[in-house]
Amino acid sequence: MIDLSYIQKRFDQLQASHPNDELASLRTEAFNRFTRLGIPGLRHEEWKYTNVSNLFNNEYQQALSASALSGIDQSFLDSIRLPGSTDADELFFVNGRFISSLSSIRSSNDELIVISLPEALKSDFAAIVKQHLGHSNRYLEDGIHALNTSFINDGVFIYVHPHLKQPGDLNRPLYFYHISDVRDNHILSQPRNLIFAAGGSRIQITETFATIGTMDNLSNQVLEVVVNKDAYVEYYKIQNTVNANQISTTHFHQTGKSYVHALSLTLNGGTIRNNTNLILDGEGCDSHLYGLYLINGRTHVDNHTLVDNRQPNCYSKELYKGIMDEYATGVFNGKIKVERLAQKTNAYQSNKNILLSDHASINTKPQLEIFADDVKCSHGCTVGTLDENAMFYLQARGIPQQNAKALLLKAFAMDILVQIKPDRLRNYVEQLISDRLLINE
Amino acid sequence: MLLIQDIHAETDGKKILKGVNLEIKAGEVHAIMGPNGSGKSTLALVLAGREEYEVTQGRITFFGKNLLELSPEDRAHEGMFLAFQYPVEIPGVSTTQFIKTAVNENRKYHGEAPLDAVAFLKLMKEKMRLVDMDQSLLTRSMNEGFSGGEKKRNEIFQMAMLEPSLAILDETDSGLDIDALRIVAKGVNTLRNENRAILLITHYQRLLEYIVPDFVHVLYNGQIVRSGTKDLALELEEKGYDFIREESESSVSATQPENISKT
Ligand SMILES: Nc1ncnc2c1ncn2[C@@H]1O[C@H](COP(=O)(O)OP(=O)(O)OP(=O)(O)O)[C@@H](O)[C@H]1O
Ligand SMILES: [Mg+2]
């Protein structure tokens, strides 16, 4: 049995320091759930192939307030900045805490508002926050998710105003940088944020992760996004940190006919679990989920997706592709739920994989739960190796084996890469991938 | 240029080539004919370096180098080109990207700087005109959804771009209409000069009217059982392979192809 008493201690500390805050009862309720459920082991149906319990053999420190953090120099921050950062809204989190001194909100107040959750609960947004914060708890009923909720603290609430500019152009991109500072301690980071895209708003969000230092780090991060009628949300997640252990949850709640385009990209990491939920709670939602995992070493990536069709006439498309080399292991679990009301659902899912080594593996599983009768659902998965005929064809034209391989792998990844809509972000990602595959162009 | 001596090759324990001998000198055009399954493509793939076919006996030298020790890419760099009987589709890699990479990798091997975008485009336009290739194929994924004829034309286009010393064309004429056949022939004849050689694998005399060979060989059951001039192709067209079969069966002991081909 893992000794989690240090977590209890931290929890008591947090509650004691924020006794009257609006979030206290949410935390208490979640902590009770955490105590009851514990860390999921391999016997838990949703965690069968991803061992997170052994990540808790360490005793981690958690930062309970932002003020205790300091000493990350500018050059490090610049090295992790995403392209176009100088005209983006940039939010920096260190060890799970929002650091306003590092962050820059360049949008005006009538475009986008960023305030801390406790502040939001005292503002005009209180009703919105109360209604939506924790919506994901209904869908992720395990100790890990409860653990994050137990430590909800100073995360941010972001209100995206309806679009003011020309139709077609977006607000500034919104960048989240999650930094684990593990120079002195093993760290557990638990960011928890909420975005509310108001009716008719448009926003493009990217979350990226970085580590400084060599001690162990575990990030258990949750972002909830409420997407109102006629809102348009693009979302990108970039995971490219060696040895970073991560449980990363992105929960979209489409409350009216709206558009979501979400993509997660994993190039490096230790043990990674991504939960991506799309709750289609409005008639005629249009939703697109993409993922690419290109992993080697002993990296483990588990992509759990859920598309819950609750209203009629929703369209969803899901495509995840993976390339696993050396001892890397992948998991894809794609659940599509079509509720009784959700007639004329059109849901498409596909997962394609290439294994480059005999030791690499993938577990892929579609899960369809359909309670309506007039629906179109399709799913498929493939697991293959590099096409030898294509390899030989390239080599016979004088392209060296290593480059031929890189060219074919990049081609395999291409139909995900083209789904990164902002040019500069796509170029940035393509470069990361070329570097990984040693393509010199 | 190319000297093939007593080559035996097999795959999955199946013996396909059973002692092939052939010499190709610079400036020459050779044609290999032979019934289906006799080993023509296998010979071409062995020359190009396909590992699937294991060479169990014999030697091949190419410009004096031991060819069998070279990787497929180095064989290409040394001037070998195989136009595939079945060109491979490569989704996600555009024809332009494919050819640009190939051209520049070959230049790199020879210590030349990569072609810049303008020079490459110019070269590509010129060669496309030569083989009358449709511009729209360039931006599409390599061979994906190309018609049979378009794939073959694409092979000749690549050959024109890479300007190899030895071009091996494995049934590039199959499935081509008359106009396309003329275009392929034009592509090959443009390349032809005293420093280069061409090996044509074909079933039809027709191609040989456009690209007149210096030598014609018949590959039968893994061996070259007969060699001659272009008249041999005419004779085959007339009589079929039956007379070769009879000859070859009546001279089972005469395994040296030289003995058989002497007329
Ligand atoms: N990879 C392989 N595995 C098993 N058998 C093979 C393989 N490749 C070729 N063969 C066999 O070797 C023999 C020669 O094949 P090859 O393709 O060289 O014939 P070919 O002379 O080119 O015929 P065609 O005129 O039909 O193109 C055939 O019987 C074929 O089935
Ligand atoms: Mg053949």
XYZ file of C-alpha atoms and ligand atoms in Angstrom, chain B residues 36-37 39-42 85-86 170-171 201 203, ligand 2:
13
model
C 6.264 -14.792 -67.114
C 7.906 -15.926 -63.924
C 13.079 -14.272 -63.168
C 13.425 -11.003 -65.112
C 12.173 -8.719 -62.354
C 14.134 -10.691 -59.794
C 7.525 -2.856 -62.971
C 5.183 -1.955 -60.130
C 11.300 -3.348 -66.096
C 8.320 -3.573 -68.436
C 12.971 -5.859 -69.833
C 7.539 -8.779 -73.510
Mg 8.538 -8.966 -63.982
